[in-house]
Amino acid sequence: MRHLYPIALVVFSLCVHPSAWAELCSQEKNGVVTITSKGCDERLAKRSSRPDKSATTAKRSKKKRSGKFKRYLKRKDAKARFSTTSLPPFSILKEIKYLSGPKAALSRLNEKITEKSQAAGSDPFVVVHYGDSHSRAGSFARTLRGRLSKGPYSPGYMSYQFPVGWNARLKKSSGWRRQNWLRNDIPPYGPLGIAFVATDADETLQVLLTDKDRPEGKTNITVFYHRADGHRRFRLEAGGRTLASIRAGMKLDSGKGGAPWLVRHGAYDQLAAVKVSVPADVKTLTLRTGEASEDEAPIRILGFLTQYETAGIEWDVLAIGGTSIDSVMKRSDEAIEAYLAHRKPDMMLIWYGTNSLNKHTFDAEKYGRRYRAFIDRMARAAPQAVCLAMGPTEFMKRDRECFLNKAQRAARKSKNSRKKWRILRENKRKRVCNPDDLINHDKRGRYRFPIPDILTMADWNEHKKACEYEPIEHTPAMVEIQKEIAHKAGCLYFDTFKFMGGRGAIKRMACDEKPYHAMLDLVHLTRDGYRHLGHGVADALDALTRTLDAD
């Protein structure tokens, strides 16, 4: 009972002296909460925090870390913050429609959007969007950019098959080899993490301007490539004529008149670019490799930036399926910083988490350090941008062979991918949503059940129980980690997990709700699902803005 005496004294003093409520103040420093009835102590707010011993312990850990992580993990807290927010302590807006964050960040976002939309002839609103397979699907970004601006919408940065479902696309010949930072391929990979390498002559990469709403006027297309000594020459063709011809050893100047230039960042000078303009009646730009001598190096193309002259918004989707923050931090070079310095984005959208949760082990403390380092890197590269971070989606897992029949289990081991996926797609909705529909009631014994070695209904029920989908245990913990770090760095944070409905929601979205908002892998969303999510983020921004205006 003795531990209750201090609490009783505080309650008694507040009852006897009601005016003390007006001066009651709660302040937190180094994880210690101090409650006083004499108002807030300004010295406590201004006093610098003591160094955290856990950061020193982490630095002395025997676990191997890449040098790029060490660069950003000198302190436990990220040192860089987006300049659109004030320094701590700052006002965090209360979560409304799953969105929360610093008040200054939301105010600055609204100012930027208003400024870009109202000023005649102003530069477009530029968004750089880093993420995984959820971001690669263009439905989400198309919906959100349509809510933020009336258009026209520039396709932005692209590569072959990245992003999917966009308002422009690339086509390539068979001689190009793809290099990806997701695998142990040969770097560099550029700002997206995808590079295409050609060693032969007359190989082509084509930008197809398929946008039905393409505005009148010229379209500017910038080709980014790796500057290597003695690389294979290439030329850019459109409308039956050559717009630019690039060879190794050319002077890299300002880039005027189709001449190449270097996109620098500090001492980094490996990212080169060449910009050409395509008339409104031309719908294809072709990059064609030229003849080369035996001692010339292959040409490495990193991506294409497509911009309309009258665009209201430009959205660069830099997303690869299967990637996580580790992919960006461990396998990229300073091409990311150089590209962001070149683009000067108005908003950075960051959406990672699913692939980190999909691993067999999830270390919350380790992930927090790495996510903090990633946000720190983005803030240093684009401090002028407004930051919007999104949390992981809800997804579920079970053993992959659950409810597969004999033929489907054999198909999983087949090398014929087309036949394999055709067989595995059979009865997939029944296997995921209602396995009892797989039972053949016209037969008996082992022929009644699709699973080998299942003979009785009791065996079937036991198998069903063992094959139930399980939600990911650590998703709420990751959401809290990301949210705390994002807020400290000055980012808005959208809780995607809570927006979807929490644990088990993905199965309802795939099986019960129509139109279906989730795919049957119970990981990804459908086009309708990503559109719904895009509208959800836009609605949250509007709702939070109205709250800000009311204050």
Coordinates of C-alpha atoms in Angstrom, one line a residue:
M1 CA 0.0 0.0 0.0
R2 CA 2.9 2.4 0.5
H3 CA 3.4 2.9 -3.2
L4 CA -0.2 4.4 -3.3
Y5 CA 0.6 7.2 -0.8
P6 CA 2.3 9.6 -3.3
I7 CA -0.7 9.2 -5.7
A8 CA -3.2 9.8 -2.9
L9 CA -1.3 13.0 -1.8
V10 CA -1.4 14.4 -5.4
V11 CA -5.1 13.7 -5.7
F12 CA -5.8 15.2 -2.3
S13 CA -3.8 18.4 -3.1
L14 CA -5.7 18.8 -6.4
C15 CA -9.0 18.4 -4.7
V16 CA -8.1 21.0 -2.0
H17 CA -6.5 23.4 -4.5
P18 CA -8.6 23.2 -7.7
S19 CA -6.5 26.0 -9.2
A20 CA -3.6 23.6 -9.4
W21 CA -5.2 21.9 -12.4
A22 CA -4.6 25.0 -14.5
E23 CA -0.9 24.8 -13.9
L24 CA -0.5 21.0 -14.2
C25 CA 2.2 20.2 -16.7
S26 CA 3.5 16.9 -18.1
Q27 CA 7.0 16.9 -19.7
E28 CA 9.0 14.0 -21.0
K29 CA 12.8 13.8 -21.3
N30 CA 14.9 10.7 -22.0
G31 CA 11.9 8.4 -21.5
V32 CA 11.1 9.9 -18.0
V33 CA 7.8 11.7 -17.6
T34 CA 7.7 14.6 -15.1
I35 CA 4.4 15.9 -13.8
T36 CA 4.3 19.2 -11.9
S37 CA 1.6 21.5 -10.7
K38 CA 3.7 24.7 -11.2
G39 CA 3.6 25.0 -14.9
C40 CA 6.1 23.8 -17.5
D41 CA 9.8 24.3 -16.8
E42 CA 11.3 26.0 -19.8
R43 CA 14.8 24.9 -18.8
L44 CA 13.6 21.3 -19.0
A45 CA 12.3 21.8 -22.5
K46 CA 15.5 23.5 -23.6
R47 CA 18.0 21.2 -21.9
S48 CA 19.8 19.0 -24.3
S49 CA 19.1 15.3 -23.8
R50 CA 21.7 13.0 -22.4
P51 CA 23.4 10.6 -24.8
D52 CA 21.6 7.3 -25.1
K53 CA 23.8 4.4 -24.0
S54 CA 21.9 1.9 -26.2
A55 CA 23.3 3.7 -29.3
T56 CA 26.9 3.1 -28.0
T57 CA 26.0 -0.5 -27.3
A58 CA 24.6 -0.9 -30.8
K59 CA 27.8 0.5 -32.4
R60 CA 29.9 -2.0 -30.5
S61 CA 27.8 -4.9 -31.5
K62 CA 29.7 -7.8 -33.2
K63 CA 27.0 -8.1 -35.9
K64 CA 28.3 -7.1 -39.3
R65 CA 26.7 -4.0 -40.9
S66 CA 27.3 -2.5 -44.3
G67 CA 29.3 0.7 -44.4
K68 CA 26.4 2.6 -45.7
F69 CA 24.4 1.8 -42.6
K70 CA 27.2 2.9 -40.3
R71 CA 27.3 6.2 -42.0
Y72 CA 23.7 6.9 -40.9
L73 CA 23.8 5.1 -37.5
K74 CA 26.3 7.3 -35.6
R75 CA 23.5 8.2 -33.3
K76 CA 20.3 6.4 -32.3
D77 CA 18.1 9.4 -33.4
A78 CA 18.2 10.5 -37.0
K79 CA 20.1 13.8 -37.2
A80 CA 18.5 15.0 -40.4
R81 CA 14.9 16.3 -40.6
F82 CA 12.8 17.6 -43.5
S83 CA 12.9 21.4 -43.3
T84 CA 9.2 21.7 -43.7
T85 CA 8.8 21.1 -40.0
S86 CA 10.1 23.1 -37.0
L87 CA 12.6 21.6 -34.6
P88 CA 11.3 19.6 -31.6
P89 CA 9.3 20.1 -29.6
F90 CA 6.7 20.5 -32.3
S91 CA 3.0 20.1 -32.5
I92 CA 1.8 16.6 -33.7
L93 CA -1.7 16.7 -35.1
K94 CA -4.1 14.1 -33.7
E95 CA -4.6 11.2 -35.9
I96 CA -7.7 11.7 -38.2
K97 CA -8.7 9.1 -40.7
Y98 CA -5.4 7.2 -40.0
L99 CA -3.2 10.2 -40.8
S100 CA -1.1 12.0 -38.3
G101 CA 2.1 14.1 -38.2
P102 CA 3.6 17.5 -37.5
K103 CA 1.3 20.5 -38.1
A104 CA 4.0 22.4 -40.0
A105 CA 4.4 19.6 -42.5
L106 CA 0.7 19.6 -43.4
S107 CA 0.7 23.4 -43.6
R108 CA 3.7 23.4 -45.9
L109 CA 2.2 20.7 -48.2
N110 CA -1.0 22.7 -48.6
E111 CA 1.1 25.8 -49.4
K112 CA 3.1 24.0 -52.0
I113 CA 0.0 22.5 -53.7
T114 CA -1.8 25.9 -53.8
E115 CA 1.3 27.7 -55.0
K116 CA 1.9 25.3 -57.9
S117 CA -1.7 25.2 -59.0
Q118 CA -2.5 28.9 -58.9
A119 CA 0.7 30.4 -60.4
A120 CA 0.6 30.6 -64.1
G121 CA 3.5 29.0 -65.9
S122 CA 4.9 27.7 -62.6
D123 CA 6.9 24.5 -62.3
P124 CA 4.9 21.3 -61.7
F125 CA 4.4 19.7 -58.3
V126 CA 7.0 17.0 -58.2
V127 CA 6.6 13.8 -56.2
V128 CA 9.3 11.1 -55.8
H129 CA 7.8 7.9 -54.5
Y130 CA 9.9 5.1 -53.2
G131 CA 8.4 1.7 -52.3
D132 CA 7.9 -2.0 -53.1
S133 CA 5.4 -4.0 -55.2
H134 CA 2.5 -2.1 -53.7
S135 CA 3.9 1.1 -55.2
R136 CA 4.9 -0.5 -58.4
A137 CA 1.2 -1.0 -59.3
G138 CA 0.3 2.4 -60.8
S139 CA -3.3 2.4 -59.6
F140 CA -2.5 3.8 -56.2
A141 CA -0.3 6.6 -57.5
R142 CA -2.7 7.5 -60.4
T143 CA -5.5 7.9 -57.9
L144 CA -3.6 10.0 -55.4
R145 CA -2.0 12.3 -58.0
G146 CA -5.5 12.8 -59.5
R147 CA -6.8 14.0 -56.2
L148 CA -3.8 16.3 -55.6
S149 CA -3.8 18.0 -59.0
K150 CA -6.1 18.5 -61.9
G151 CA -3.3 17.6 -64.4
P152 CA -1.9 17.2 -66.9
Y153 CA 0.1 14.4 -65.4
S154 CA 3.7 13.8 -66.6
P155 CA 4.7 10.1 -66.6
G156 CA 7.9 11.0 -64.7
Y157 CA 10.7 8.5 -64.2
M158 CA 10.3 5.1 -66.0
S159 CA 12.1 1.9 -66.9
Y160 CA 11.0 -1.2 -68.7
Q161 CA 8.0 -2.7 -66.9
F162 CA 8.4 -0.1 -64.1
P163 CA 5.9 1.2 -63.1
V164 CA 2.9 -0.9 -64.2
G165 CA -0.3 0.6 -65.5
W166 CA 1.2 4.0 -66.2
N167 CA 0.4 6.6 -68.8
A168 CA 3.5 5.7 -70.8
R169 CA 5.6 2.6 -71.1
L170 CA 8.9 1.2 -72.5
K171 CA 9.5 -1.5 -75.0
K172 CA 12.9 -3.2 -75.5
S173 CA 14.7 -5.5 -77.9
S174 CA 16.0 -8.9 -76.7
G175 CA 19.6 -8.0 -76.4
W176 CA 19.2 -6.0 -73.2
R177 CA 20.2 -7.6 -69.8
R178 CA 18.5 -6.4 -66.7
Q179 CA 20.5 -5.6 -63.5
N180 CA 18.5 -5.3 -60.3
W181 CA 19.6 -4.3 -56.8
L182 CA 17.2 -6.9 -55.4
R183 CA 19.6 -9.7 -56.7
N184 CA 23.4 -9.9 -56.5
D185 CA 23.8 -8.3 -59.9
I186 CA 26.5 -5.9 -61.1
P187 CA 26.1 -2.3 -59.9
P188 CA 25.4 0.6 -60.4
Y189 CA 21.6 0.5 -60.6
G190 CA 20.7 4.2 -60.7
P191 CA 17.9 5.9 -58.7
L192 CA 15.3 3.2 -59.4
G193 CA 17.4 0.2 -58.7
I194 CA 17.1 -1.2 -62.2
A195 CA 19.6 -0.9 -65.0
F196 CA 19.6 -2.3 -68.6
V197 CA 22.9 -3.3 -70.2
A198 CA 23.6 -3.9 -73.9
T199 CA 26.8 -5.2 -75.5
D200 CA 25.7 -5.5 -79.1
A201 CA 24.9 -3.0 -81.8
D202 CA 21.4 -2.0 -83.0
E203 CA 19.7 -2.9 -79.6
T204 CA 16.7 -0.6 -78.9
L205 CA 14.8 0.8 -76.0
Q206 CA 11.6 2.6 -77.0
V207 CA 9.6 5.1 -74.9
L208 CA 5.9 4.8 -76.0
L209 CA 3.8 7.9 -75.3
T210 CA 0.5 6.1 -75.0
D211 CA -1.2 8.7 -72.8
K212 CA -4.6 9.6 -74.3
D213 CA -4.7 12.8 -72.3
R214 CA -1.2 13.9 -73.5
P215 CA -1.3 17.7 -73.7
E216 CA -0.4 19.8 -76.7
G217 CA 3.2 21.0 -76.9
K218 CA 6.6 19.3 -76.7
T219 CA 7.4 16.4 -74.5
N220 CA 10.9 16.5 -72.9
I221 CA 12.6 13.1 -72.3
T222 CA 15.8 12.8 -70.3
V223 CA 17.8 9.6 -70.6
F224 CA 20.0 8.7 -67.6
Y225 CA 23.0 6.5 -68.1
H226 CA 26.1 5.4 -66.3
R227 CA 29.2 7.4 -67.3
A228 CA 31.9 4.8 -68.0
D229 CA 35.1 5.2 -69.8
G230 CA 34.8 3.9 -73.4
H231 CA 31.1 3.0 -73.2
R232 CA 29.2 2.0 -76.4
R233 CA 27.8 4.8 -78.3
F234 CA 24.0 5.3 -78.7
R235 CA 21.7 7.7 -80.4
L236 CA 18.1 9.0 -79.8
E237 CA 15.7 8.9 -82.7
A238 CA 12.2 10.3 -83.1
G239 CA 10.0 11.2 -86.1
G240 CA 12.5 9.7 -88.6
R241 CA 15.4 11.8 -87.5
T242 CA 18.3 11.6 -85.0
L243 CA 17.9 14.0 -82.0
A244 CA 21.1 13.2 -80.2
S245 CA 24.2 11.0 -80.7
I246 CA 26.2 10.1 -77.6
R247 CA 29.7 8.6 -77.6
A248 CA 32.3 8.0 -74.9
G249 CA 34.7 10.9 -74.4
M250 CA 32.2 13.6 -75.2
K251 CA 32.4 16.8 -73.2
L252 CA 29.8 16.7 -70.5
D253 CA 28.6 20.3 -70.2
S254 CA 25.3 22.0 -69.5
G255 CA 23.2 19.7 -71.6
K256 CA 22.0 22.3 -74.1
G257 CA 21.0 21.2 -77.6
G258 CA 20.9 17.5 -76.9
A259 CA 24.4 17.5 -75.4
P260 CA 25.0 15.2 -72.3
W261 CA 25.8 16.5 -68.9
L262 CA 26.7 15.1 -65.4
V263 CA 24.2 14.9 -62.6
R264 CA 26.5 15.5 -59.7
H265 CA 26.3 15.1 -56.0
G266 CA 29.4 16.2 -54.2
A267 CA 32.3 14.1 -55.5
Y268 CA 30.0 11.6 -57.2
D269 CA 30.1 12.0 -61.0
Q270 CA 28.9 8.7 -62.4
L271 CA 25.3 9.7 -63.4
A272 CA 25.1 11.2 -66.8
A273 CA 22.0 12.4 -68.7
V274 CA 21.0 13.7 -72.1
K275 CA 17.7 15.6 -72.7
V276 CA 15.7 15.8 -76.0
S277 CA 12.3 17.3 -77.0
V278 CA 9.7 15.3 -78.9
P279 CA 7.0 17.1 -81.0
A280 CA 3.3 16.6 -80.0
D281 CA 2.6 14.4 -83.1
V282 CA 5.4 11.9 -82.3
K283 CA 4.5 9.1 -80.0
T284 CA 7.8 7.1 -79.9
L285 CA 11.4 7.9 -78.9
T286 CA 13.9 5.2 -79.7
L287 CA 17.3 4.7 -78.1
R288 CA 19.5 2.7 -80.4
T289 CA 23.0 1.4 -79.7
G290 CA 25.7 1.9 -82.3
E291 CA 28.7 0.0 -83.5
A292 CA 31.6 -0.4 -81.2
S293 CA 35.2 -1.6 -81.2
E294 CA 36.2 -4.6 -79.1
D295 CA 37.7 -2.6 -76.3
E296 CA 34.5 -0.5 -75.6
A297 CA 32.5 -1.2 -72.5
P298 CA 28.7 -2.0 -72.6
I299 CA 26.3 0.9 -72.3
R300 CA 24.2 0.9 -69.1
I301 CA 20.8 2.7 -69.3
L302 CA 19.3 3.6 -65.9
G303 CA 16.0 5.2 -66.8
F304 CA 13.9 7.7 -68.7
L305 CA 12.4 10.9 -67.3
T306 CA 9.3 12.0 -69.4
Q307 CA 8.0 15.5 -68.8
Y308 CA 5.1 17.4 -70.4
E309 CA 5.7 21.2 -70.7
T310 CA 2.3 22.1 -69.3
A311 CA 2.1 19.4 -66.6
G312 CA 0.6 20.2 -63.3
I313 CA 2.2 17.3 -61.4
E314 CA 5.0 14.9 -62.0
W315 CA 5.1 11.6 -60.2
D316 CA 8.2 9.4 -60.1
V317 CA 7.4 5.9 -59.0
L318 CA 10.7 4.4 -58.0
A319 CA 9.4 1.0 -56.8
I320 CA 10.5 -2.6 -57.3
G321 CA 8.6 -5.7 -56.1
G322 CA 10.4 -7.6 -53.3
T323 CA 12.5 -4.7 -52.1
S324 CA 12.8 -3.3 -48.6
I325 CA 14.8 -0.4 -47.1
D326 CA 17.8 -2.8 -46.9
S327 CA 17.8 -3.0 -50.7
V328 CA 18.1 0.8 -50.9
M329 CA 20.6 1.2 -48.2
K330 CA 23.0 -1.6 -48.9
R331 CA 23.1 -1.8 -52.7
S332 CA 22.6 1.7 -54.0
D333 CA 25.1 4.4 -54.6
E334 CA 24.9 8.2 -54.6
A335 CA 22.9 8.2 -57.8
I336 CA 19.9 8.5 -55.5
E337 CA 21.2 11.7 -53.9
A338 CA 22.3 13.1 -57.3
Y339 CA 18.8 12.4 -58.8
L340 CA 16.9 13.9 -55.9
A341 CA 19.2 17.0 -56.0
H342 CA 18.3 17.2 -59.8
R343 CA 14.6 16.8 -59.3
K344 CA 14.1 18.9 -56.1
P345 CA 10.9 17.1 -55.2
D346 CA 8.1 18.9 -53.4
M347 CA 7.0 15.7 -51.7
M348 CA 8.7 12.5 -50.8
L349 CA 6.3 9.5 -50.5
I350 CA 7.9 6.5 -48.7
W351 CA 6.0 3.2 -48.5
Y352 CA 8.0 0.1 -47.2
G353 CA 7.5 -2.6 -44.7
T354 CA 5.7 -5.6 -46.2
N355 CA 8.9 -7.4 -47.3
S356 CA 10.6 -6.8 -44.0
L357 CA 7.7 -8.4 -42.1
N358 CA 7.6 -11.3 -44.5
K359 CA 11.0 -12.5 -43.3
H360 CA 11.1 -15.5 -40.8
T361 CA 12.5 -13.3 -38.1
F362 CA 11.7 -9.7 -37.3
D363 CA 14.0 -7.7 -34.9
A364 CA 12.1 -4.6 -33.9
E365 CA 15.1 -2.8 -32.5
K366 CA 17.2 -3.6 -35.6
Y367 CA 14.5 -2.5 -38.0
G368 CA 14.0 0.7 -36.1
R369 CA 17.7 1.6 -36.5
R370 CA 17.6 0.8 -40.2
Y371 CA 14.3 2.7 -40.9
R372 CA 15.7 5.7 -39.0
A373 CA 18.8 5.6 -41.2
F374 CA 16.8 5.4 -44.3
I375 CA 14.6 8.4 -43.4
D376 CA 17.8 10.2 -42.4
R377 CA 19.2 9.6 -45.9
M378 CA 16.1 10.8 -47.7
A379 CA 15.9 13.9 -45.5
R380 CA 19.5 14.8 -46.3
A381 CA 19.0 14.3 -50.0
A382 CA 15.7 16.3 -50.3
P383 CA 15.4 18.5 -47.2
Q384 CA 13.0 20.9 -48.9
A385 CA 10.4 18.2 -49.6
V386 CA 7.3 17.4 -47.6
C387 CA 7.5 13.8 -46.4
L388 CA 4.6 11.4 -46.3
A389 CA 5.4 7.9 -45.0
M390 CA 3.0 5.0 -45.2
G391 CA 2.8 2.0 -43.1
P392 CA 2.7 -1.7 -44.1
T393 CA -0.4 -3.3 -45.4
E394 CA -2.2 -6.1 -43.5
F395 CA -1.4 -9.6 -45.0
M396 CA -1.6 -13.2 -43.9
K397 CA 0.4 -16.4 -44.5
R398 CA 0.1 -20.2 -44.4
D399 CA 1.9 -23.2 -45.8
R400 CA 2.1 -22.9 -49.6
E401 CA 1.0 -26.5 -50.2
C402 CA -2.2 -26.3 -48.2
F403 CA -5.1 -27.7 -50.2
L404 CA -3.0 -28.4 -53.3
N405 CA -3.9 -31.6 -55.0
K406 CA -1.4 -34.0 -56.4
A407 CA -1.1 -32.4 -59.8
Q408 CA -0.7 -28.9 -58.3
R409 CA 2.0 -30.1 -55.9
A410 CA 3.9 -31.5 -58.9
A411 CA 3.4 -28.3 -60.9
R412 CA 5.1 -26.3 -58.1
K413 CA 8.3 -28.1 -58.9
S414 CA 7.9 -27.7 -62.7
K415 CA 10.2 -25.4 -64.8
N416 CA 7.5 -24.7 -67.3
S417 CA 6.3 -21.5 -65.8
R418 CA 3.3 -21.0 -68.1
K419 CA 1.9 -24.5 -67.4
K420 CA 2.8 -24.2 -63.8
W421 CA 0.8 -21.1 -63.1
R422 CA -2.2 -22.3 -65.2
I423 CA -2.5 -25.4 -63.0
L424 CA -1.9 -23.5 -59.7
R425 CA -4.7 -21.0 -60.6
E426 CA -7.3 -23.7 -60.7
N427 CA -9.8 -23.6 -57.8
K428 CA -7.7 -20.9 -56.1
R429 CA -10.6 -18.9 -54.8
K430 CA -12.0 -22.1 -53.2
R431 CA -8.7 -23.0 -51.7
V432 CA -8.3 -19.5 -50.1
C433 CA -11.9 -18.6 -49.2
N434 CA -13.9 -21.8 -48.7
P435 CA -11.9 -25.1 -48.8
D436 CA -15.0 -27.2 -48.1
D437 CA -16.1 -26.5 -51.7
L438 CA -13.2 -28.6 -52.9
I439 CA -14.8 -31.8 -51.5
N440 CA -16.4 -34.0 -54.1
H441 CA -19.5 -35.3 -52.5
D442 CA -20.3 -37.7 -55.3
K443 CA -17.3 -39.9 -54.3
R444 CA -16.1 -41.7 -51.2
G445 CA -12.9 -42.4 -49.4
R446 CA -9.7 -40.9 -50.6
Y447 CA -11.3 -39.8 -53.9
R448 CA -13.6 -37.5 -52.0
F449 CA -10.9 -35.2 -50.8
P450 CA -8.4 -33.4 -53.0
I451 CA -5.5 -33.7 -50.6
P452 CA -3.4 -36.9 -50.7
D453 CA -3.6 -39.0 -47.5
I454 CA -6.9 -37.4 -46.4
L455 CA -9.5 -40.3 -46.0
T456 CA -12.1 -39.1 -43.5
M457 CA -13.9 -36.0 -42.5
A458 CA -12.1 -35.9 -39.2
D459 CA -8.7 -35.8 -41.1
W460 CA -10.1 -33.1 -43.3
N461 CA -11.2 -30.9 -40.4
E462 CA -7.8 -31.4 -38.8
H463 CA -6.0 -30.4 -42.0
K464 CA -8.2 -27.3 -42.3
K465 CA -7.3 -26.2 -38.8
A466 CA -3.6 -26.6 -39.5
C467 CA -3.9 -24.6 -42.7
E468 CA -5.7 -21.6 -41.4
Y469 CA -4.3 -18.3 -42.4
E470 CA -2.3 -16.5 -39.7
P471 CA -1.9 -12.7 -39.5
I472 CA 1.6 -11.3 -39.2
E473 CA 2.4 -10.9 -35.5
H474 CA 4.8 -7.9 -35.7
T475 CA 2.8 -5.6 -38.0
P476 CA 1.4 -3.4 -35.1
A477 CA 5.0 -3.1 -33.7
M478 CA 6.4 -2.0 -37.1
V479 CA 3.6 0.6 -37.4
E480 CA 4.5 2.2 -34.1
I481 CA 8.2 2.2 -34.9
Q482 CA 7.7 3.8 -38.3
K483 CA 5.2 6.3 -36.9
E484 CA 7.5 7.5 -34.1
I485 CA 10.6 7.8 -36.4
A486 CA 8.6 9.5 -39.2
H487 CA 7.1 12.1 -36.8
K488 CA 10.6 12.9 -35.3
A489 CA 11.9 13.5 -38.9
G490 CA 9.0 15.8 -39.7
C491 CA 7.0 13.3 -41.8
L492 CA 3.3 12.8 -42.0
Y493 CA 2.3 9.2 -41.4
F494 CA -0.6 7.2 -42.8
D495 CA -1.5 4.0 -41.0
T496 CA -2.3 1.6 -43.9
F497 CA -2.8 -1.4 -41.5
K498 CA -5.5 0.4 -39.5
F499 CA -7.1 1.8 -42.7
M500 CA -7.6 -1.7 -44.0
G501 CA -9.2 -2.9 -40.8
G502 CA -6.5 -4.5 -38.8
R503 CA -5.8 -8.2 -38.3
G504 CA -7.7 -10.5 -40.7
A505 CA -9.0 -7.7 -42.9
I506 CA -7.1 -8.8 -46.0
K507 CA -9.1 -12.1 -46.2
R508 CA -12.4 -10.3 -45.9
M509 CA -11.3 -7.9 -48.7
A510 CA -10.4 -10.9 -50.9
C511 CA -13.3 -13.2 -50.2
D512 CA -16.3 -11.3 -48.8
E513 CA -16.3 -7.7 -50.1
K514 CA -17.4 -7.0 -53.6
P515 CA -15.8 -5.6 -55.7
Y516 CA -12.8 -7.6 -54.3
H517 CA -10.2 -5.2 -52.9
A518 CA -7.5 -7.8 -52.2
M519 CA -5.9 -10.5 -54.4
L520 CA -6.0 -14.2 -53.5
D521 CA -2.4 -14.2 -52.3
L522 CA -3.6 -12.2 -49.3
V523 CA -0.7 -9.8 -49.7
H524 CA -1.4 -7.5 -52.6
L525 CA -4.5 -5.4 -53.4
T526 CA -6.5 -5.4 -56.6
R527 CA -6.8 -2.3 -58.8
D528 CA -10.0 -1.4 -57.0
G529 CA -8.2 -1.9 -53.7
Y530 CA -5.3 0.4 -54.6
R531 CA -7.7 3.0 -55.9
H532 CA -9.6 2.8 -52.6
L533 CA -6.4 3.2 -50.7
G534 CA -5.4 6.2 -52.8
H535 CA -8.8 7.9 -52.1
G536 CA -8.3 7.1 -48.4
V537 CA -5.0 8.9 -48.3
A538 CA -6.4 11.9 -50.1
D539 CA -9.5 12.0 -47.9
A540 CA -7.2 11.9 -44.8
L541 CA -5.2 14.8 -46.1
D542 CA -8.4 16.8 -46.7
A543 CA -9.8 15.9 -43.3
L544 CA -6.6 16.8 -41.5
T545 CA -6.4 20.1 -43.5
R546 CA -10.0 21.0 -42.4
T547 CA -8.9 20.4 -38.7
L548 CA -5.9 22.6 -39.2
D549 CA -8.0 25.4 -40.7
A550 CA -10.5 25.1 -37.8
D551 CA -7.6 25.6 -35.3

